[in-house]
Amino acid sequence: GNSGQMIFKIEDLLYDIDRAFTLQAGDIVLTGTPAGVSSLSGGDQLIAELYVRNRCELKTSASIA
């Protein structure tokens, strides 16, 4: 998926979040996934990269519905 599939525009989400919380440089905002994205199973690996230098790797240990 991509941000064009989201219900709300990223700019609108950040504006609303910033009204309730203090956002600072480096904060990460998690928004969920587009419809049709499958569930995670034990042993699945997630990798997120931002500008290649910032990388986060997670491995699930149990199924997540």
PDB file of N, CA, C and O in Angstrom:
ATOM      1  N   GLY A   1       0.814  -1.179   0.000  1.00  0.00           N
ATOM      2  CA  GLY A   1       0.000   0.000   0.000  1.00  0.00           C
ATOM      3  C   GLY A   1       0.861   1.247   0.000  1.00  0.00           C
ATOM      4  O   GLY A   1       2.086   1.189   0.074  1.00  0.00           O
ATOM      5  N   ASN A   2       0.215   2.375  -0.091  1.00  0.00           N
ATOM      6  CA  ASN A   2       0.906   3.655  -0.019  1.00  0.00           C
ATOM      7  C   ASN A   2      -0.003   4.688   0.625  1.00  0.00           C
ATOM      8  O   ASN A   2      -1.187   4.422   0.861  1.00  0.00           O
ATOM      9  N   SER A   3       0.534   5.854   0.898  1.00  0.00           N
ATOM     10  CA  SER A   3      -0.231   6.872   1.624  1.00  0.00           C
ATOM     11  C   SER A   3      -1.460   7.356   0.857  1.00  0.00           C
ATOM     12  O   SER A   3      -2.402   7.861   1.457  1.00  0.00           O
ATOM     13  N   GLY A   4      -1.481   7.172  -0.462  1.00  0.00           N
ATOM     14  CA  GLY A   4      -2.653   7.555  -1.245  1.00  0.00           C
ATOM     15  C   GLY A   4      -3.876   6.708  -0.931  1.00  0.00           C
ATOM     16  O   GLY A   4      -5.000   7.100  -1.229  1.00  0.00           O
ATOM     17  N   GLN A   5      -3.686   5.554  -0.302  1.00  0.00           N
ATOM     18  CA  GLN A   5      -4.792   4.672   0.060  1.00  0.00           C
ATOM     19  C   GLN A   5      -5.359   4.980   1.441  1.00  0.00           C
ATOM     20  O   GLN A   5      -6.342   4.374   1.855  1.00  0.00           O
ATOM     21  N   MET A   6      -4.755   5.901   2.150  1.00  0.00           N
ATOM     22  CA  MET A   6      -5.202   6.213   3.501  1.00  0.00           C
ATOM     23  C   MET A   6      -6.494   7.028   3.467  1.00  0.00           C
ATOM     24  O   MET A   6      -6.735   7.794   2.536  1.00  0.00           O
ATOM     25  N   ILE A   7      -7.327   6.859   4.485  1.00  0.00           N
ATOM     26  CA  ILE A   7      -8.590   7.584   4.577  1.00  0.00           C
ATOM     27  C   ILE A   7      -8.333   9.069   4.790  1.00  0.00           C
ATOM     28  O   ILE A   7      -8.981   9.917   4.178  1.00  0.00           O
ATOM     29  N   PHE A   8      -7.387   9.408   5.670  1.00  0.00           N
ATOM     30  CA  PHE A   8      -7.066  10.794   5.976  1.00  0.00           C
ATOM     31  C   PHE A   8      -5.693  11.147   5.409  1.00  0.00           C
ATOM     32  O   PHE A   8      -4.785  10.324   5.407  1.00  0.00           O
ATOM     33  N   LYS A   9      -5.526  12.365   4.956  1.00  0.00           N
ATOM     34  CA  LYS A   9      -4.235  12.830   4.442  1.00  0.00           C
ATOM     35  C   LYS A   9      -3.234  12.925   5.597  1.00  0.00           C
ATOM     36  O   LYS A   9      -3.593  13.255   6.726  1.00  0.00           O
ATOM     37  N   ILE A  10      -1.977  12.655   5.292  1.00  0.00           N
ATOM     38  CA  ILE A  10      -0.923  12.688   6.304  1.00  0.00           C
ATOM     39  C   ILE A  10      -0.861  14.055   6.982  1.00  0.00           C
ATOM     40  O   ILE A  10      -0.735  14.149   8.203  1.00  0.00           O
ATOM     41  N   GLU A  11      -0.975  15.115   6.196  1.00  0.00           N
ATOM     42  CA  GLU A  11      -0.903  16.467   6.766  1.00  0.00           C
ATOM     43  C   GLU A  11      -2.009  16.683   7.792  1.00  0.00           C
ATOM     44  O   GLU A  11      -1.788  17.288   8.845  1.00  0.00           O
ATOM     45  N   ASP A  12      -3.223  16.186   7.498  1.00  0.00           N
ATOM     46  CA  ASP A  12      -4.349  16.340   8.427  1.00  0.00           C
ATOM     47  C   ASP A  12      -4.128  15.534   9.699  1.00  0.00           C
ATOM     48  O   ASP A  12      -4.426  15.996  10.805  1.00  0.00           O
ATOM     49  N   LEU A  13      -3.596  14.315   9.561  1.00  0.00           N
ATOM     50  CA  LEU A  13      -3.309  13.493  10.732  1.00  0.00           C
ATOM     51  C   LEU A  13      -2.289  14.171  11.640  1.00  0.00           C
ATOM     52  O   LEU A  13      -2.478  14.249  12.863  1.00  0.00           O
ATOM     53  N   LEU A  14      -1.211  14.671  11.057  1.00  0.00           N
ATOM     54  CA  LEU A  14      -0.166  15.316  11.857  1.00  0.00           C
ATOM     55  C   LEU A  14      -0.688  16.577  12.543  1.00  0.00           C
ATOM     56  O   LEU A  14      -0.348  16.863  13.696  1.00  0.00           O
ATOM     57  N   TYR A  15      -1.533  17.323  11.853  1.00  0.00           N
ATOM     58  CA  TYR A  15      -2.117  18.533  12.450  1.00  0.00           C
ATOM     59  C   TYR A  15      -2.953  18.158  13.672  1.00  0.00           C
ATOM     60  O   TYR A  15      -2.816  18.758  14.741  1.00  0.00           O
ATOM     61  N   ASP A  16      -3.832  17.157  13.521  1.00  0.00           N
ATOM     62  CA  ASP A  16      -4.689  16.752  14.634  1.00  0.00           C
ATOM     63  C   ASP A  16      -3.876  16.169  15.790  1.00  0.00           C
ATOM     64  O   ASP A  16      -4.153  16.455  16.952  1.00  0.00           O
ATOM     65  N   ILE A  17      -2.875  15.354  15.474  1.00  0.00           N
ATOM     66  CA  ILE A  17      -2.038  14.771  16.519  1.00  0.00           C
ATOM     67  C   ILE A  17      -1.277  15.865  17.255  1.00  0.00           C
ATOM     68  O   ILE A  17      -1.184  15.854  18.486  1.00  0.00           O
ATOM     69  N   ASP A  18      -0.756  16.846  16.515  1.00  0.00           N
ATOM     70  CA  ASP A  18       0.016  17.930  17.123  1.00  0.00           C
ATOM     71  C   ASP A  18      -0.837  18.800  18.036  1.00  0.00           C
ATOM     72  O   ASP A  18      -0.321  19.424  18.956  1.00  0.00           O
ATOM     73  N   ARG A  19      -2.130  18.825  17.813  1.00  0.00           N
ATOM     74  CA  ARG A  19      -3.020  19.594  18.689  1.00  0.00           C
ATOM     75  C   ARG A  19      -3.195  18.898  20.038  1.00  0.00           C
ATOM     76  O   ARG A  19      -3.469  19.549  21.042  1.00  0.00           O
ATOM     77  N   ALA A  20      -3.035  17.566  20.071  1.00  0.00           N
ATOM     78  CA  ALA A  20      -3.235  16.807  21.308  1.00  0.00           C
ATOM     79  C   ALA A  20      -1.917  16.457  22.008  1.00  0.00           C
ATOM     80  O   ALA A  20      -1.896  16.292  23.228  1.00  0.00           O
ATOM     81  N   PHE A  21      -0.850  16.316  21.239  1.00  0.00           N
ATOM     82  CA  PHE A  21       0.452  15.918  21.774  1.00  0.00           C
ATOM     83  C   PHE A  21       1.520  16.840  21.219  1.00  0.00           C
ATOM     84  O   PHE A  21       1.335  17.449  20.175  1.00  0.00           O
ATOM     85  N   THR A  22       2.651  16.894  21.888  1.00  0.00           N
ATOM     86  CA  THR A  22       3.781  17.661  21.378  1.00  0.00           C
ATOM     87  C   THR A  22       4.609  16.754  20.482  1.00  0.00           C
ATOM     88  O   THR A  22       5.145  15.750  20.936  1.00  0.00           O
ATOM     89  N   LEU A  23       4.661  17.080  19.198  1.00  0.00           N
ATOM     90  CA  LEU A  23       5.494  16.328  18.266  1.00  0.00           C
ATOM     91  C   LEU A  23       6.857  16.995  18.168  1.00  0.00           C
ATOM     92  O   LEU A  23       6.949  18.215  18.102  1.00  0.00           O
ATOM     93  N   GLN A  24       7.894  16.162  18.177  1.00  0.00           N
ATOM     94  CA  GLN A  24       9.254  16.676  18.073  1.00  0.00           C
ATOM     95  C   GLN A  24       9.975  15.983  16.935  1.00  0.00           C
ATOM     96  O   GLN A  24       9.570  14.899  16.487  1.00  0.00           O
ATOM     97  N   ALA A  25      11.041  16.588  16.464  1.00  0.00           N
ATOM     98  CA  ALA A  25      11.846  15.996  15.398  1.00  0.00           C
ATOM     99  C   ALA A  25      12.248  14.585  15.795  1.00  0.00           C
ATOM    100  O   ALA A  25      12.692  14.352  16.921  1.00  0.00           O
ATOM    101  N   GLY A  26      12.059  13.640  14.893  1.00  0.00           N
ATOM    102  CA  GLY A  26      12.408  12.253  15.155  1.00  0.00           C
ATOM    103  C   GLY A  26      11.272  11.402  15.669  1.00  0.00           C
ATOM    104  O   GLY A  26      11.390  10.187  15.741  1.00  0.00           O
ATOM    105  N   ASP A  27      10.141  12.023  16.042  1.00  0.00           N
ATOM    106  CA  ASP A  27       8.983  11.244  16.483  1.00  0.00           C
ATOM    107  C   ASP A  27       8.459  10.389  15.331  1.00  0.00           C
ATOM    108  O   ASP A  27       8.533  10.778  14.165  1.00  0.00           O
ATOM    109  N   ILE A  28       7.934   9.223  15.658  1.00  0.00           N
ATOM    110  CA  ILE A  28       7.355   8.324  14.671  1.00  0.00           C
ATOM    111  C   ILE A  28       5.863   8.219  14.943  1.00  0.00           C
ATOM    112  O   ILE A  28       5.444   7.982  16.079  1.00  0.00           O
ATOM    113  N   VAL A  29       5.054   8.387  13.912  1.00  0.00           N
ATOM    114  CA  VAL A  29       3.602   8.287  14.025  1.00  0.00           C
ATOM    115  C   VAL A  29       3.154   7.032  13.290  1.00  0.00           C
ATOM    116  O   VAL A  29       3.406   6.882  12.100  1.00  0.00           O
ATOM    117  N   LEU A  30       2.515   6.105  14.003  1.00  0.00           N
ATOM    118  CA  LEU A  30       2.010   4.881  13.404  1.00  0.00           C
ATOM    119  C   LEU A  30       0.527   5.050  13.111  1.00  0.00           C
ATOM    120  O   LEU A  30      -0.243   5.455  13.980  1.00  0.00           O
ATOM    121  N   THR A  31       0.114   4.739  11.877  1.00  0.00           N
ATOM    122  CA  THR A  31      -1.259   4.999  11.470  1.00  0.00           C
ATOM    123  C   THR A  31      -2.072   3.758  11.158  1.00  0.00           C
ATOM    124  O   THR A  31      -3.255   3.836  10.930  1.00  0.00           O
ATOM    125  N   GLY A  32      -1.453   2.597  11.089  1.00  0.00           N
ATOM    126  CA  GLY A  32      -2.179   1.396  10.707  1.00  0.00           C
ATOM    127  C   GLY A  32      -1.878   1.030   9.263  1.00  0.00           C
ATOM    128  O   GLY A  32      -0.947   1.545   8.659  1.00  0.00           O
ATOM    129  N   THR A  33      -2.685   0.153   8.711  1.00  0.00           N
ATOM    130  CA  THR A  33      -2.442  -0.352   7.364  1.00  0.00           C
ATOM    131  C   THR A  33      -3.688  -0.244   6.506  1.00  0.00           C
ATOM    132  O   THR A  33      -4.803  -0.213   7.021  1.00  0.00           O
ATOM    133  N   PRO A  34      -3.519  -0.206   5.177  1.00  0.00           N
ATOM    134  CA  PRO A  34      -4.678  -0.175   4.284  1.00  0.00           C
ATOM    135  C   PRO A  34      -5.479  -1.474   4.360  1.00  0.00           C
ATOM    136  O   PRO A  34      -4.951  -2.522   4.750  1.00  0.00           O
ATOM    137  N   ALA A  35      -6.727  -1.415   3.955  1.00  0.00           N
ATOM    138  CA  ALA A  35      -7.582  -2.606   3.920  1.00  0.00           C
ATOM    139  C   ALA A  35      -6.937  -3.678   3.045  1.00  0.00           C
ATOM    140  O   ALA A  35      -6.274  -3.373   2.053  1.00  0.00           O
ATOM    141  N   GLY A  36      -7.106  -4.934   3.442  1.00  0.00           N
ATOM    142  CA  GLY A  36      -6.602  -6.037   2.648  1.00  0.00           C
ATOM    143  C   GLY A  36      -5.223  -6.511   3.039  1.00  0.00           C
ATOM    144  O   GLY A  36      -4.743  -7.513   2.526  1.00  0.00           O
ATOM    145  N   VAL A  37      -4.573  -5.817   3.968  1.00  0.00           N
ATOM    146  CA  VAL A  37      -3.256  -6.239   4.413  1.00  0.00           C
ATOM    147  C   VAL A  37      -3.443  -7.438   5.340  1.00  0.00           C
ATOM    148  O   VAL A  37      -4.301  -7.445   6.208  1.00  0.00           O
ATOM    149  N   SER A  38      -2.653  -8.456   5.158  1.00  0.00           N
ATOM    150  CA  SER A  38      -2.799  -9.709   5.897  1.00  0.00           C
ATOM    151  C   SER A  38      -2.335  -9.580   7.343  1.00  0.00           C
ATOM    152  O   SER A  38      -1.627  -8.642   7.706  1.00  0.00           O
ATOM    153  N   SER A  39      -2.719 -10.558   8.159  1.00  0.00           N
ATOM    154  CA  SER A  39      -2.261 -10.591   9.549  1.00  0.00           C
ATOM    155  C   SER A  39      -0.831 -11.127   9.611  1.00  0.00           C
ATOM    156  O   SER A  39      -0.320 -11.673   8.644  1.00  0.00           O
ATOM    157  N   LEU A  40      -0.196 -10.960  10.768  1.00  0.00           N
ATOM    158  CA  LEU A  40       1.164 -11.447  10.971  1.00  0.00           C
ATOM    159  C   LEU A  40       1.130 -12.848  11.557  1.00  0.00           C
ATOM    160  O   LEU A  40       0.222 -13.195  12.305  1.00  0.00           O
ATOM    161  N   SER A  41       2.116 -13.645  11.234  1.00  0.00           N
ATOM    162  CA  SER A  41       2.264 -14.992  11.793  1.00  0.00           C
ATOM    163  C   SER A  41       3.583 -15.074  12.537  1.00  0.00           C
ATOM    164  O   SER A  41       4.501 -14.290  12.284  1.00  0.00           O
ATOM    165  N   GLY A  42       3.686 -16.041  13.440  1.00  0.00           N
ATOM    166  CA  GLY A  42       4.918 -16.240  14.184  1.00  0.00           C
ATOM    167  C   GLY A  42       6.109 -16.397  13.258  1.00  0.00           C
ATOM    168  O   GLY A  42       6.045 -17.127  12.273  1.00  0.00           O
ATOM    169  N   GLY A  43       7.180 -15.679  13.534  1.00  0.00           N
ATOM    170  CA  GLY A  43       8.382 -15.748  12.717  1.00  0.00           C
ATOM    171  C   GLY A  43       8.434 -14.737  11.587  1.00  0.00           C
ATOM    172  O   GLY A  43       9.453 -14.603  10.927  1.00  0.00           O
ATOM    173  N   ASP A  44       7.319 -14.022  11.322  1.00  0.00           N
ATOM    174  CA  ASP A  44       7.338 -12.976  10.292  1.00  0.00           C
ATOM    175  C   ASP A  44       8.322 -11.888  10.706  1.00  0.00           C
ATOM    176  O   ASP A  44       8.512 -11.619  11.884  1.00  0.00           O
ATOM    177  N   GLN A  45       8.940 -11.261   9.725  1.00  0.00           N
ATOM    178  CA  GLN A  45       9.904 -10.203  10.005  1.00  0.00           C
ATOM    179  C   GLN A  45       9.418  -8.908   9.360  1.00  0.00           C
ATOM    180  O   GLN A  45       9.020  -8.894   8.203  1.00  0.00           O
ATOM    181  N   LEU A  46       9.446  -7.830  10.130  1.00  0.00           N
ATOM    182  CA  LEU A  46       9.063  -6.509   9.640  1.00  0.00           C
ATOM    183  C   LEU A  46      10.303  -5.637   9.596  1.00  0.00           C
ATOM    184  O   LEU A  46      11.072  -5.594  10.556  1.00  0.00           O
ATOM    185  N   ILE A  47      10.493  -4.928   8.504  1.00  0.00           N
ATOM    186  CA  ILE A  47      11.629  -4.018   8.382  1.00  0.00           C
ATOM    187  C   ILE A  47      11.090  -2.666   7.925  1.00  0.00           C
ATOM    188  O   ILE A  47      10.385  -2.580   6.929  1.00  0.00           O
ATOM    189  N   ALA A  48      11.408  -1.631   8.672  1.00  0.00           N
ATOM    190  CA  ALA A  48      11.016  -0.278   8.308  1.00  0.00           C
ATOM    191  C   ALA A  48      12.271   0.558   8.149  1.00  0.00           C
ATOM    192  O   ALA A  48      13.171   0.513   8.993  1.00  0.00           O
ATOM    193  N   GLU A  49      12.361   1.297   7.057  1.00  0.00           N
ATOM    194  CA  GLU A  49      13.508   2.160   6.827  1.00  0.00           C
ATOM    195  C   GLU A  49      13.034   3.567   6.503  1.00  0.00           C
ATOM    196  O   GLU A  49      12.056   3.746   5.803  1.00  0.00           O
ATOM    197  N   LEU A  50      13.757   4.527   7.022  1.00  0.00           N
ATOM    198  CA  LEU A  50      13.494   5.923   6.736  1.00  0.00           C
ATOM    199  C   LEU A  50      14.800   6.540   6.266  1.00  0.00           C
ATOM    200  O   LEU A  50      15.755   6.639   7.038  1.00  0.00           O
ATOM    201  N   TYR A  51      14.857   6.885   5.007  1.00  0.00           N
ATOM    202  CA  TYR A  51      16.060   7.469   4.412  1.00  0.00           C
ATOM    203  C   TYR A  51      17.269   6.549   4.561  1.00  0.00           C
ATOM    204  O   TYR A  51      18.375   6.995   4.762  1.00  0.00           O
ATOM    205  N   VAL A  52      17.058   5.257   4.524  1.00  0.00           N
ATOM    206  CA  VAL A  52      18.064   4.200   4.543  1.00  0.00           C
ATOM    207  C   VAL A  52      18.905   4.177   5.825  1.00  0.00           C
ATOM    208  O   VAL A  52      19.264   3.124   6.311  1.00  0.00           O
ATOM    209  N   ARG A  53      19.203   5.311   6.422  1.00  0.00           N
ATOM    210  CA  ARG A  53      20.075   5.344   7.598  1.00  0.00           C
ATOM    211  C   ARG A  53      19.362   4.875   8.861  1.00  0.00           C
ATOM    212  O   ARG A  53      19.994   4.386   9.782  1.00  0.00           O
ATOM    213  N   ASN A  54      18.064   5.076   8.940  1.00  0.00           N
ATOM    214  CA  ASN A  54      17.313   4.696  10.130  1.00  0.00           C
ATOM    215  C   ASN A  54      16.533   3.424   9.827  1.00  0.00           C
ATOM    216  O   ASN A  54      15.634   3.423   9.009  1.00  0.00           O
ATOM    217  N   ARG A  55      16.898   2.335  10.489  1.00  0.00           N
ATOM    218  CA  ARG A  55      16.312   1.034  10.186  1.00  0.00           C
ATOM    219  C   ARG A  55      15.821   0.384  11.475  1.00  0.00           C
ATOM    220  O   ARG A  55      16.501   0.405  12.494  1.00  0.00           O
ATOM    221  N   CYS A  56      14.639  -0.204  11.412  1.00  0.00           N
ATOM    222  CA  CYS A  56      14.057  -0.914  12.535  1.00  0.00           C
ATOM    223  C   CYS A  56      13.639  -2.302  12.053  1.00  0.00           C
ATOM    224  O   CYS A  56      12.934  -2.409  11.049  1.00  0.00           O
ATOM    225  N   GLU A  57      14.085  -3.332  12.727  1.00  0.00           N
ATOM    226  CA  GLU A  57      13.714  -4.701  12.370  1.00  0.00           C
ATOM    227  C   GLU A  57      13.031  -5.360  13.552  1.00  0.00           C
ATOM    228  O   GLU A  57      13.517  -5.297  14.678  1.00  0.00           O
ATOM    229  N   LEU A  58      11.882  -5.968  13.292  1.00  0.00           N
ATOM    230  CA  LEU A  58      11.117  -6.673  14.318  1.00  0.00           C
ATOM    231  C   LEU A  58      10.792  -8.067  13.822  1.00  0.00           C
ATOM    232  O   LEU A  58      10.493  -8.262  12.642  1.00  0.00           O
ATOM    233  N   LYS A  59      10.821  -9.046  14.703  1.00  0.00           N
ATOM    234  CA  LYS A  59      10.440 -10.410  14.349  1.00  0.00           C
ATOM    235  C   LYS A  59       9.369 -10.852  15.319  1.00  0.00           C
ATOM    236  O   LYS A  59       9.551 -10.755  16.537  1.00  0.00           O
ATOM    237  N   THR A  60       8.232 -11.340  14.794  1.00  0.00           N
ATOM    238  CA  THR A  60       7.143 -11.771  15.666  1.00  0.00           C
ATOM    239  C   THR A  60       7.453 -13.122  16.274  1.00  0.00           C
ATOM    240  O   THR A  60       8.141 -13.947  15.681  1.00  0.00           O
ATOM    241  N   SER A  61       6.936 -13.344  17.483  1.00  0.00           N
ATOM    242  CA  SER A  61       7.150 -14.627  18.151  1.00  0.00           C
ATOM    243  C   SER A  61       5.874 -15.451  18.190  1.00  0.00           C
ATOM    244  O   SER A  61       5.901 -16.620  18.498  1.00  0.00           O
ATOM    245  N   ALA A  62       4.728 -14.828  17.917  1.00  0.00           N
ATOM    246  CA  ALA A  62       3.447 -15.538  17.914  1.00  0.00           C
ATOM    247  C   ALA A  62       2.538 -14.905  16.877  1.00  0.00           C
ATOM    248  O   ALA A  62       2.767 -13.779  16.441  1.00  0.00           O
ATOM    249  N   SER A  63       1.501 -15.611  16.486  1.00  0.00           N
ATOM    250  CA  SER A  63       0.568 -15.068  15.494  1.00  0.00           C
ATOM    251  C   SER A  63      -0.184 -13.891  16.079  1.00  0.00           C
ATOM    252  O   SER A  63      -0.547 -13.873  17.255  1.00  0.00           O
ATOM    253  N   ILE A  64      -0.393 -12.883  15.237  1.00  0.00           N
ATOM    254  CA  ILE A  64      -1.151 -11.690  15.620  1.00  0.00           C
ATOM    255  C   ILE A  64      -2.325 -11.591  14.672  1.00  0.00           C
ATOM    256  O   ILE A  64      -2.145 -11.491  13.462  1.00  0.00           O
ATOM    257  N   ALA A  65      -3.537 -11.661  15.201  1.00  0.00           N
ATOM    258  CA  ALA A  65      -4.721 -11.639  14.338  1.00  0.00           C
ATOM    259  C   ALA A  65      -5.100 -10.238  13.954  1.00  0.00           C
ATOM    260  O   ALA A  65      -4.799  -9.296  14.570  1.00  0.00           O
TER     261      ALA A  65
END
